[in-house]
Amino acid sequence: MSEPILAPEEIEALMAEVAPAEQTDAMFASLPPVVQPEHVEVYRFNTNDEDSPERYPMFVNLQERLIEMLDEQWRELFKRDVSVQVSSLESLLYKDIVSVDAPQVYFVFEADGYGRMLVSFDTALIVAFVDAMLGGAGDADDNPQTLSAVELRLSERIADKISKTLNDLWQPVYPLDFSLHKLDYDPQFLAVTGAMEKCFSTFFDIKLNDELNGQMGIYYPRSFLEPMLDVLRVTVTDDSGDADMEWTNGLMQRLSQTPAALRFELGRCQIDIGAFLKMMPGDFLPISTRANDPCSLWIDEIPLFQATPGEKDGGLAAEITEPVQPGGIS
């Protein structure tokens, strides 16, 4: 084994001759080099906004409720299922909201005493909405940039529907009266709020069909929501919250006014396609239900009641006999 270059007493004598700072540097210099890791990830400070929409459970619940309302309305308009999902909830500066390059249509709504808020749609979605309103299939040409005069005029009817939807949405929590202030596809002159104000922003992904997807955004300036923030902080599951009772009563009232399509099913049968194609007027289908058997009354795919067919005021009617037991009908 090799001997050290300097003996311990020689090192001590040498260190006694240097200044404290030089002594420290010399001590570190005598240490072996620190092995550096091969891969080092860049450290990023947490940039989450402490006052983001996710911190307000009632606000999040409103966005989920809005999905249900839009899904129901658009299914009726397009005569088919429409996919609506929340893609993100963010707190954004207003200047960033209106700095989007993609063609969009902007609806500015005003609530007396609270200020203005903004709703945006990809332009292709508005074109598809107008097409469905005119009896079409709800389609749009590839990447439309602006609206025609007819589309712009009918967009005002879309705005009326949005304002009523927002009124119904907020009614159980914090009654607001929304009205259209402006409709435009140039975001630079909307004048919703100050450029540096934070806005609670919700983005919805909308799929109208396999070829047409788009996004809808709803933006509430912080100053707009300021008077109701205490209500929006309420946890949705709180049993003692007054807002929960108001929400429940409002929701039940809305549900009680929702139309439901009932189906009265007399019976079913199975038949080969070949035999079906050979059927002629006067032929009979072998229904499995016997003449005196009760039939089923359905809503969508859920059997609700047993009923028997009859006549009332000259028309075919179903007389309800008993509720269906769970699992009683396959």
PDB file of N, CA, C and O in Angstrom, residues 2-63:
ATOM      1  N   SER A   2       0.549   2.224  -0.856  1.00  0.00           N
ATOM      2  CA  SER A   2       1.375   3.425  -0.982  1.00  0.00           C
ATOM      3  C   SER A   2       1.246   4.309   0.235  1.00  0.00           C
ATOM      4  O   SER A   2       0.177   4.373   0.861  1.00  0.00           O
ATOM      5  N   GLU A   3       2.306   5.040   0.560  1.00  0.00           N
ATOM      6  CA  GLU A   3       2.322   5.964   1.681  1.00  0.00           C
ATOM      7  C   GLU A   3       1.680   7.292   1.267  1.00  0.00           C
ATOM      8  O   GLU A   3       1.751   7.695   0.105  1.00  0.00           O
ATOM      9  N   PRO A   4       1.005   8.057   2.222  1.00  0.00           N
ATOM     10  CA  PRO A   4       0.448   9.375   1.877  1.00  0.00           C
ATOM     11  C   PRO A   4       1.554  10.340   1.515  1.00  0.00           C
ATOM     12  O   PRO A   4       2.702  10.209   1.983  1.00  0.00           O
ATOM     13  N   ILE A   5       1.214  11.316   0.684  1.00  0.00           N
ATOM     14  CA  ILE A   5       2.209  12.291   0.241  1.00  0.00           C
ATOM     15  C   ILE A   5       2.708  13.116   1.423  1.00  0.00           C
ATOM     16  O   ILE A   5       3.902  13.387   1.561  1.00  0.00           O
ATOM     17  N   LEU A   6       1.810  13.526   2.315  1.00  0.00           N
ATOM     18  CA  LEU A   6       2.171  14.327   3.499  1.00  0.00           C
ATOM     19  C   LEU A   6       1.787  13.562   4.739  1.00  0.00           C
ATOM     20  O   LEU A   6       0.726  12.930   4.803  1.00  0.00           O
ATOM     21  N   ALA A   7       2.634  13.648   5.728  1.00  0.00           N
ATOM     22  CA  ALA A   7       2.337  13.045   7.024  1.00  0.00           C
ATOM     23  C   ALA A   7       1.318  13.903   7.743  1.00  0.00           C
ATOM     24  O   ALA A   7       1.187  15.105   7.470  1.00  0.00           O
ATOM     25  N   PRO A   8       0.561  13.373   8.710  1.00  0.00           N
ATOM     26  CA  PRO A   8      -0.461  14.164   9.433  1.00  0.00           C
ATOM     27  C   PRO A   8       0.094  15.429  10.057  1.00  0.00           C
ATOM     28  O   PRO A   8      -0.557  16.480  10.020  1.00  0.00           O
ATOM     29  N   GLU A   9       1.316  15.354  10.672  1.00  0.00           N
ATOM     30  CA  GLU A   9       1.857  16.563  11.305  1.00  0.00           C
ATOM     31  C   GLU A   9       2.238  17.608  10.264  1.00  0.00           C
ATOM     32  O   GLU A   9       2.152  18.826  10.526  1.00  0.00           O
ATOM     33  N   GLU A  10       2.615  17.156   9.065  1.00  0.00           N
ATOM     34  CA  GLU A  10       2.935  18.106   7.995  1.00  0.00           C
ATOM     35  C   GLU A  10       1.660  18.812   7.495  1.00  0.00           C
ATOM     36  O   GLU A  10       1.682  20.013   7.218  1.00  0.00           O
ATOM     37  N   ILE A  11       0.568  18.067   7.391  1.00  0.00           N
ATOM     38  CA  ILE A  11      -0.719  18.677   6.984  1.00  0.00           C
ATOM     39  C   ILE A  11      -1.156  19.690   8.020  1.00  0.00           C
ATOM     40  O   ILE A  11      -1.609  20.798   7.676  1.00  0.00           O
ATOM     41  N   GLU A  12      -1.028  19.365   9.313  1.00  0.00           N
ATOM     42  CA  GLU A  12      -1.448  20.282  10.377  1.00  0.00           C
ATOM     43  C   GLU A  12      -0.630  21.549  10.347  1.00  0.00           C
ATOM     44  O   GLU A  12      -1.159  22.662  10.519  1.00  0.00           O
ATOM     45  N   ALA A  13       0.689  21.424  10.146  1.00  0.00           N
ATOM     46  CA  ALA A  13       1.545  22.609  10.087  1.00  0.00           C
ATOM     47  C   ALA A  13       1.194  23.470   8.885  1.00  0.00           C
ATOM     48  O   ALA A  13       1.186  24.705   8.966  1.00  0.00           O
ATOM     49  N   LEU A  14       0.877  22.824   7.760  1.00  0.00           N
ATOM     50  CA  LEU A  14       0.517  23.576   6.540  1.00  0.00           C
ATOM     51  C   LEU A  14      -0.805  24.304   6.720  1.00  0.00           C
ATOM     52  O   LEU A  14      -0.938  25.470   6.344  1.00  0.00           O
ATOM     53  N   MET A  15      -1.812  23.646   7.344  1.00  0.00           N
ATOM     54  CA  MET A  15      -3.118  24.273   7.532  1.00  0.00           C
ATOM     55  C   MET A  15      -3.041  25.446   8.491  1.00  0.00           C
ATOM     56  O   MET A  15      -3.824  26.389   8.406  1.00  0.00           O
ATOM     57  N   ALA A  16      -2.100  25.397   9.431  1.00  0.00           N
ATOM     58  CA  ALA A  16      -1.958  26.491  10.401  1.00  0.00           C
ATOM     59  C   ALA A  16      -1.464  27.759   9.744  1.00  0.00           C
ATOM     60  O   ALA A  16      -1.619  28.854  10.297  1.00  0.00           O
ATOM     61  N   GLU A  17      -0.845  27.645   8.565  1.00  0.00           N
ATOM     62  CA  GLU A  17      -0.283  28.795   7.881  1.00  0.00           C
ATOM     63  C   GLU A  17      -1.257  29.472   6.917  1.00  0.00           C
ATOM     64  O   GLU A  17      -0.927  30.534   6.378  1.00  0.00           O
ATOM     65  N   VAL A  18      -2.453  28.880   6.657  1.00  0.00           N
ATOM     66  CA  VAL A  18      -3.393  29.471   5.690  1.00  0.00           C
ATOM     67  C   VAL A  18      -4.527  30.148   6.425  1.00  0.00           C
ATOM     68  O   VAL A  18      -4.820  29.845   7.588  1.00  0.00           O
ATOM     69  N   ALA A  19      -5.212  31.107   5.725  1.00  0.00           N
ATOM     70  CA  ALA A  19      -6.349  31.834   6.319  1.00  0.00           C
ATOM     71  C   ALA A  19      -7.555  30.912   6.419  1.00  0.00           C
ATOM     72  O   ALA A  19      -7.629  29.886   5.743  1.00  0.00           O
ATOM     73  N   PRO A  20      -8.552  31.254   7.280  1.00  0.00           N
ATOM     74  CA  PRO A  20      -9.721  30.376   7.461  1.00  0.00           C
ATOM     75  C   PRO A  20     -10.433  30.036   6.164  1.00  0.00           C
ATOM     76  O   PRO A  20     -10.796  28.886   5.933  1.00  0.00           O
ATOM     77  N   ALA A  21     -10.672  31.036   5.281  1.00  0.00           N
ATOM     78  CA  ALA A  21     -11.372  30.760   4.026  1.00  0.00           C
ATOM     79  C   ALA A  21     -10.552  29.829   3.153  1.00  0.00           C
ATOM     80  O   ALA A  21     -11.071  28.886   2.551  1.00  0.00           O
ATOM     81  N   GLU A  22      -9.247  30.063   3.104  1.00  0.00           N
ATOM     82  CA  GLU A  22      -8.373  29.195   2.326  1.00  0.00           C
ATOM     83  C   GLU A  22      -8.335  27.795   2.928  1.00  0.00           C
ATOM     84  O   GLU A  22      -8.245  26.793   2.213  1.00  0.00           O
ATOM     85  N   GLN A  23      -8.422  27.757   4.263  1.00  0.00           N
ATOM     86  CA  GLN A  23      -8.422  26.462   4.939  1.00  0.00           C
ATOM     87  C   GLN A  23      -9.658  25.660   4.556  1.00  0.00           C
ATOM     88  O   GLN A  23      -9.582  24.461   4.275  1.00  0.00           O
ATOM     89  N   THR A  24     -10.804  26.330   4.517  1.00  0.00           N
ATOM     90  CA  THR A  24     -12.043  25.658   4.137  1.00  0.00           C
ATOM     91  C   THR A  24     -11.972  25.159   2.697  1.00  0.00           C
ATOM     92  O   THR A  24     -12.339  24.017   2.396  1.00  0.00           O
ATOM     93  N   ASP A  25     -11.479  26.016   1.807  1.00  0.00           N
ATOM     94  CA  ASP A  25     -11.369  25.605   0.409  1.00  0.00           C
ATOM     95  C   ASP A  25     -10.424  24.423   0.272  1.00  0.00           C
ATOM     96  O   ASP A  25     -10.670  23.496  -0.520  1.00  0.00           O
ATOM     97  N   ALA A  26      -9.375  24.442   1.029  1.00  0.00           N
ATOM     98  CA  ALA A  26      -8.409  23.352   0.952  1.00  0.00           C
ATOM     99  C   ALA A  26      -9.007  22.048   1.447  1.00  0.00           C
ATOM    100  O   ALA A  26      -8.754  20.976   0.885  1.00  0.00           O
ATOM    101  N   MET A  27      -9.856  22.147   2.503  1.00  0.00           N
ATOM    102  CA  MET A  27     -10.487  20.944   3.036  1.00  0.00           C
ATOM    103  C   MET A  27     -11.431  20.334   1.995  1.00  0.00           C
ATOM    104  O   MET A  27     -11.439  19.120   1.776  1.00  0.00           O
ATOM    105  N   PHE A  28     -12.233  21.168   1.342  1.00  0.00           N
ATOM    106  CA  PHE A  28     -13.144  20.658   0.312  1.00  0.00           C
ATOM    107  C   PHE A  28     -12.386  20.118  -0.886  1.00  0.00           C
ATOM    108  O   PHE A  28     -12.797  19.128  -1.506  1.00  0.00           O
ATOM    109  N   ALA A  29     -11.270  20.769  -1.190  1.00  0.00           N
ATOM    110  CA  ALA A  29     -10.486  20.309  -2.328  1.00  0.00           C
ATOM    111  C   ALA A  29      -9.882  18.938  -2.082  1.00  0.00           C
ATOM    112  O   ALA A  29      -9.605  18.181  -3.015  1.00  0.00           O
ATOM    113  N   SER A  30      -9.685  18.616  -0.802  1.00  0.00           N
ATOM    114  CA  SER A  30      -9.095  17.318  -0.483  1.00  0.00           C
ATOM    115  C   SER A  30     -10.098  16.174  -0.536  1.00  0.00           C
ATOM    116  O   SER A  30      -9.713  15.005  -0.514  1.00  0.00           O
ATOM    117  N   LEU A  31     -11.409  16.530  -0.604  1.00  0.00           N
ATOM    118  CA  LEU A  31     -12.451  15.500  -0.665  1.00  0.00           C
ATOM    119  C   LEU A  31     -12.514  14.886  -2.051  1.00  0.00           C
ATOM    120  O   LEU A  31     -12.202  15.547  -3.053  1.00  0.00           O
ATOM    121  N   PRO A  32     -12.952  13.630  -2.137  1.00  0.00           N
ATOM    122  CA  PRO A  32     -13.100  13.022  -3.472  1.00  0.00           C
ATOM    123  C   PRO A  32     -14.227  13.691  -4.240  1.00  0.00           C
ATOM    124  O   PRO A  32     -15.170  14.222  -3.645  1.00  0.00           O
ATOM    125  N   PRO A  33     -14.205  13.720  -5.568  1.00  0.00           N
ATOM    126  CA  PRO A  33     -15.265  14.367  -6.367  1.00  0.00           C
ATOM    127  C   PRO A  33     -16.618  13.682  -6.155  1.00  0.00           C
ATOM    128  O   PRO A  33     -16.681  12.469  -5.976  1.00  0.00           O
ATOM    129  N   VAL A  34     -17.670  14.492  -6.164  1.00  0.00           N
ATOM    130  CA  VAL A  34     -19.030  13.978  -6.022  1.00  0.00           C
ATOM    131  C   VAL A  34     -19.502  13.435  -7.367  1.00  0.00           C
ATOM    132  O   VAL A  34     -19.431  14.126  -8.384  1.00  0.00           O
ATOM    133  N   VAL A  35     -19.995  12.196  -7.348  1.00  0.00           N
ATOM    134  CA  VAL A  35     -20.467  11.578  -8.580  1.00  0.00           C
ATOM    135  C   VAL A  35     -21.798  12.213  -8.981  1.00  0.00           C
ATOM    136  O   VAL A  35     -22.740  12.268  -8.182  1.00  0.00           O
ATOM    137  N   GLN A  36     -21.872  12.736 -10.186  1.00  0.00           N
ATOM    138  CA  GLN A  36     -23.083  13.382 -10.676  1.00  0.00           C
ATOM    139  C   GLN A  36     -24.022  12.340 -11.295  1.00  0.00           C
ATOM    140  O   GLN A  36     -23.570  11.426 -11.982  1.00  0.00           O
ATOM    141  N   PRO A  37     -25.347  12.472 -11.041  1.00  0.00           N
ATOM    142  CA  PRO A  37     -26.297  11.529 -11.653  1.00  0.00           C
ATOM    143  C   PRO A  37     -26.344  11.698 -13.160  1.00  0.00           C
ATOM    144  O   PRO A  37     -26.101  12.787 -13.690  1.00  0.00           O
ATOM    145  N   GLU A  38     -26.657  10.610 -13.839  1.00  0.00           N
ATOM    146  CA  GLU A  38     -26.698  10.648 -15.296  1.00  0.00           C
ATOM    147  C   GLU A  38     -27.890  11.443 -15.808  1.00  0.00           C
ATOM    148  O   GLU A  38     -27.797  12.141 -16.814  1.00  0.00           O
ATOM    149  N   HIS A  39     -29.052  11.322 -15.120  1.00  0.00           N
ATOM    150  CA  HIS A  39     -30.276  11.986 -15.581  1.00  0.00           C
ATOM    151  C   HIS A  39     -30.844  12.829 -14.437  1.00  0.00           C
ATOM    152  O   HIS A  39     -31.104  12.312 -13.351  1.00  0.00           O
ATOM    153  N   VAL A  40     -31.024  14.108 -14.692  1.00  0.00           N
ATOM    154  CA  VAL A  40     -31.579  15.030 -13.698  1.00  0.00           C
ATOM    155  C   VAL A  40     -32.778  15.726 -14.310  1.00  0.00           C
ATOM    156  O   VAL A  40     -32.654  16.371 -15.357  1.00  0.00           O
ATOM    157  N   GLU A  41     -33.957  15.574 -13.695  1.00  0.00           N
ATOM    158  CA  GLU A  41     -35.162  16.238 -14.193  1.00  0.00           C
ATOM    159  C   GLU A  41     -35.183  17.693 -13.727  1.00  0.00           C
ATOM    160  O   GLU A  41     -34.751  18.027 -12.617  1.00  0.00           O
ATOM    161  N   VAL A  42     -35.689  18.533 -14.601  1.00  0.00           N
ATOM    162  CA  VAL A  42     -35.796  19.953 -14.267  1.00  0.00           C
ATOM    163  C   VAL A  42     -36.844  20.137 -13.183  1.00  0.00           C
ATOM    164  O   VAL A  42     -37.965  19.631 -13.292  1.00  0.00           O
ATOM    165  N   TYR A  43     -36.480  20.848 -12.115  1.00  0.00           N
ATOM    166  CA  TYR A  43     -37.434  21.085 -11.040  1.00  0.00           C
ATOM    167  C   TYR A  43     -38.334  22.255 -11.410  1.00  0.00           C
ATOM    168  O   TYR A  43     -37.863  23.300 -11.872  1.00  0.00           O
ATOM    169  N   ARG A  44     -39.619  22.047 -11.235  1.00  0.00           N
ATOM    170  CA  ARG A  44     -40.593  23.109 -11.511  1.00  0.00           C
ATOM    171  C   ARG A  44     -41.378  23.399 -10.246  1.00  0.00           C
ATOM    172  O   ARG A  44     -41.854  22.476  -9.576  1.00  0.00           O
ATOM    173  N   PHE A  45     -41.501  24.689  -9.930  1.00  0.00           N
ATOM    174  CA  PHE A  45     -42.295  25.077  -8.781  1.00  0.00           C
ATOM    175  C   PHE A  45     -43.770  24.827  -9.068  1.00  0.00           C
ATOM    176  O   PHE A  45     -44.228  24.896 -10.209  1.00  0.00           O
ATOM    177  N   ASN A  46     -44.527  24.527  -8.026  1.00  0.00           N
ATOM    178  CA  ASN A  46     -45.961  24.278  -8.163  1.00  0.00           C
ATOM    179  C   ASN A  46     -46.651  25.557  -8.606  1.00  0.00           C
ATOM    180  O   ASN A  46     -46.568  26.586  -7.931  1.00  0.00           O
ATOM    181  N   THR A  47     -47.345  25.485  -9.753  1.00  0.00           N
ATOM    182  CA  THR A  47     -48.019  26.673 -10.290  1.00  0.00           C
ATOM    183  C   THR A  47     -49.531  26.605 -10.148  1.00  0.00           C
ATOM    184  O   THR A  47     -50.249  27.396 -10.738  1.00  0.00           O
ATOM    185  N   ASN A  48     -50.047  25.638  -9.390  1.00  0.00           N
ATOM    186  CA  ASN A  48     -51.497  25.525  -9.235  1.00  0.00           C
ATOM    187  C   ASN A  48     -52.064  26.762  -8.557  1.00  0.00           C
ATOM    188  O   ASN A  48     -51.526  27.244  -7.553  1.00  0.00           O
ATOM    189  N   ASP A  49     -53.107  27.272  -9.112  1.00  0.00           N
ATOM    190  CA  ASP A  49     -53.774  28.436  -8.545  1.00  0.00           C
ATOM    191  C   ASP A  49     -54.514  28.018  -7.283  1.00  0.00           C
ATOM    192  O   ASP A  49     -55.360  27.134  -7.310  1.00  0.00           O
ATOM    193  N   GLU A  50     -54.169  28.657  -6.156  1.00  0.00           N
ATOM    194  CA  GLU A  50     -54.811  28.279  -4.898  1.00  0.00           C
ATOM    195  C   GLU A  50     -56.305  28.583  -4.917  1.00  0.00           C
ATOM    196  O   GLU A  50     -57.057  28.019  -4.127  1.00  0.00           O
ATOM    197  N   ASP A  51     -56.735  29.473  -5.801  1.00  0.00           N
ATOM    198  CA  ASP A  51     -58.150  29.818  -5.873  1.00  0.00           C
ATOM    199  C   ASP A  51     -58.745  29.291  -7.175  1.00  0.00           C
ATOM    200  O   ASP A  51     -59.436  29.991  -7.894  1.00  0.00           O
ATOM    201  N   SER A  52     -58.482  28.032  -7.483  1.00  0.00           N
ATOM    202  CA  SER A  52     -58.966  27.420  -8.712  1.00  0.00           C
ATOM    203  C   SER A  52     -60.403  26.944  -8.533  1.00  0.00           C
ATOM    204  O   SER A  52     -60.884  26.780  -7.408  1.00  0.00           O
ATOM    205  N   PRO A  53     -61.109  26.695  -9.633  1.00  0.00           N
ATOM    206  CA  PRO A  53     -62.513  26.258  -9.525  1.00  0.00           C
ATOM    207  C   PRO A  53     -62.695  24.980  -8.724  1.00  0.00           C
ATOM    208  O   PRO A  53     -63.730  24.798  -8.086  1.00  0.00           O
ATOM    209  N   GLU A  54     -61.689  24.072  -8.745  1.00  0.00           N
ATOM    210  CA  GLU A  54     -61.839  22.807  -8.028  1.00  0.00           C
ATOM    211  C   GLU A  54     -61.997  22.991  -6.524  1.00  0.00           C
ATOM    212  O   GLU A  54     -62.453  22.088  -5.823  1.00  0.00           O
ATOM    213  N   ARG A  55     -61.615  24.169  -6.011  1.00  0.00           N
ATOM    214  CA  ARG A  55     -61.728  24.430  -4.567  1.00  0.00           C
ATOM    215  C   ARG A  55     -63.150  24.790  -4.157  1.00  0.00           C
ATOM    216  O   ARG A  55     -63.411  25.012  -2.973  1.00  0.00           O
ATOM    217  N   TYR A  56     -64.069  24.837  -5.120  1.00  0.00           N
ATOM    218  CA  TYR A  56     -65.456  25.220  -4.844  1.00  0.00           C
ATOM    219  C   TYR A  56     -66.383  24.083  -5.271  1.00  0.00           C
ATOM    220  O   TYR A  56     -66.794  24.007  -6.431  1.00  0.00           O
ATOM    221  N   PRO A  57     -66.699  23.169  -4.348  1.00  0.00           N
ATOM    222  CA  PRO A  57     -67.474  21.970  -4.706  1.00  0.00           C
ATOM    223  C   PRO A  57     -68.803  22.274  -5.384  1.00  0.00           C
ATOM    224  O   PRO A  57     -69.203  21.568  -6.303  1.00  0.00           O
ATOM    225  N   MET A  58     -69.497  23.322  -4.937  1.00  0.00           N
ATOM    226  CA  MET A  58     -70.783  23.633  -5.545  1.00  0.00           C
ATOM    227  C   MET A  58     -70.605  24.098  -6.989  1.00  0.00           C
ATOM    228  O   MET A  58     -71.439  23.797  -7.845  1.00  0.00           O
ATOM    229  N   PHE A  59     -69.524  24.816  -7.271  1.00  0.00           N
ATOM    230  CA  PHE A  59     -69.260  25.245  -8.641  1.00  0.00           C
ATOM    231  C   PHE A  59     -69.007  24.029  -9.536  1.00  0.00           C
ATOM    232  O   PHE A  59     -69.522  23.947 -10.654  1.00  0.00           O
ATOM    233  N   VAL A  60     -68.220  23.086  -9.047  1.00  0.00           N
ATOM    234  CA  VAL A  60     -67.969  21.859  -9.807  1.00  0.00           C
ATOM    235  C   VAL A  60     -69.277  21.111 -10.046  1.00  0.00           C
ATOM    236  O   VAL A  60     -69.533  20.598 -11.141  1.00  0.00           O
ATOM    237  N   ASN A  61     -70.123  21.054  -9.026  1.00  0.00           N
ATOM    238  CA  ASN A  61     -71.401  20.365  -9.163  1.00  0.00           C
ATOM    239  C   ASN A  61     -72.289  21.036 -10.201  1.00  0.00           C
ATOM    240  O   ASN A  61     -73.018  20.358 -10.940  1.00  0.00           O
ATOM    241  N   LEU A  62     -72.218  22.350 -10.299  1.00  0.00           N
ATOM    242  CA  LEU A  62     -72.997  23.063 -11.311  1.00  0.00           C
ATOM    243  C   LEU A  62     -72.567  22.663 -12.719  1.00  0.00           C
ATOM    244  O   LEU A  62     -73.408  22.523 -13.614  1.00  0.00           O
ATOM    245  N   GLN A  63     -71.276  22.463 -12.921  1.00  0.00           N
ATOM    246  CA  GLN A  63     -70.803  22.066 -14.244  1.00  0.00           C
ATOM    247  C   GLN A  63     -71.283  20.660 -14.590  1.00  0.00           C
ATOM    248  O   GLN A  63     -71.635  20.372 -15.744  1.00  0.00           O
TER     249      GLN A  63
END
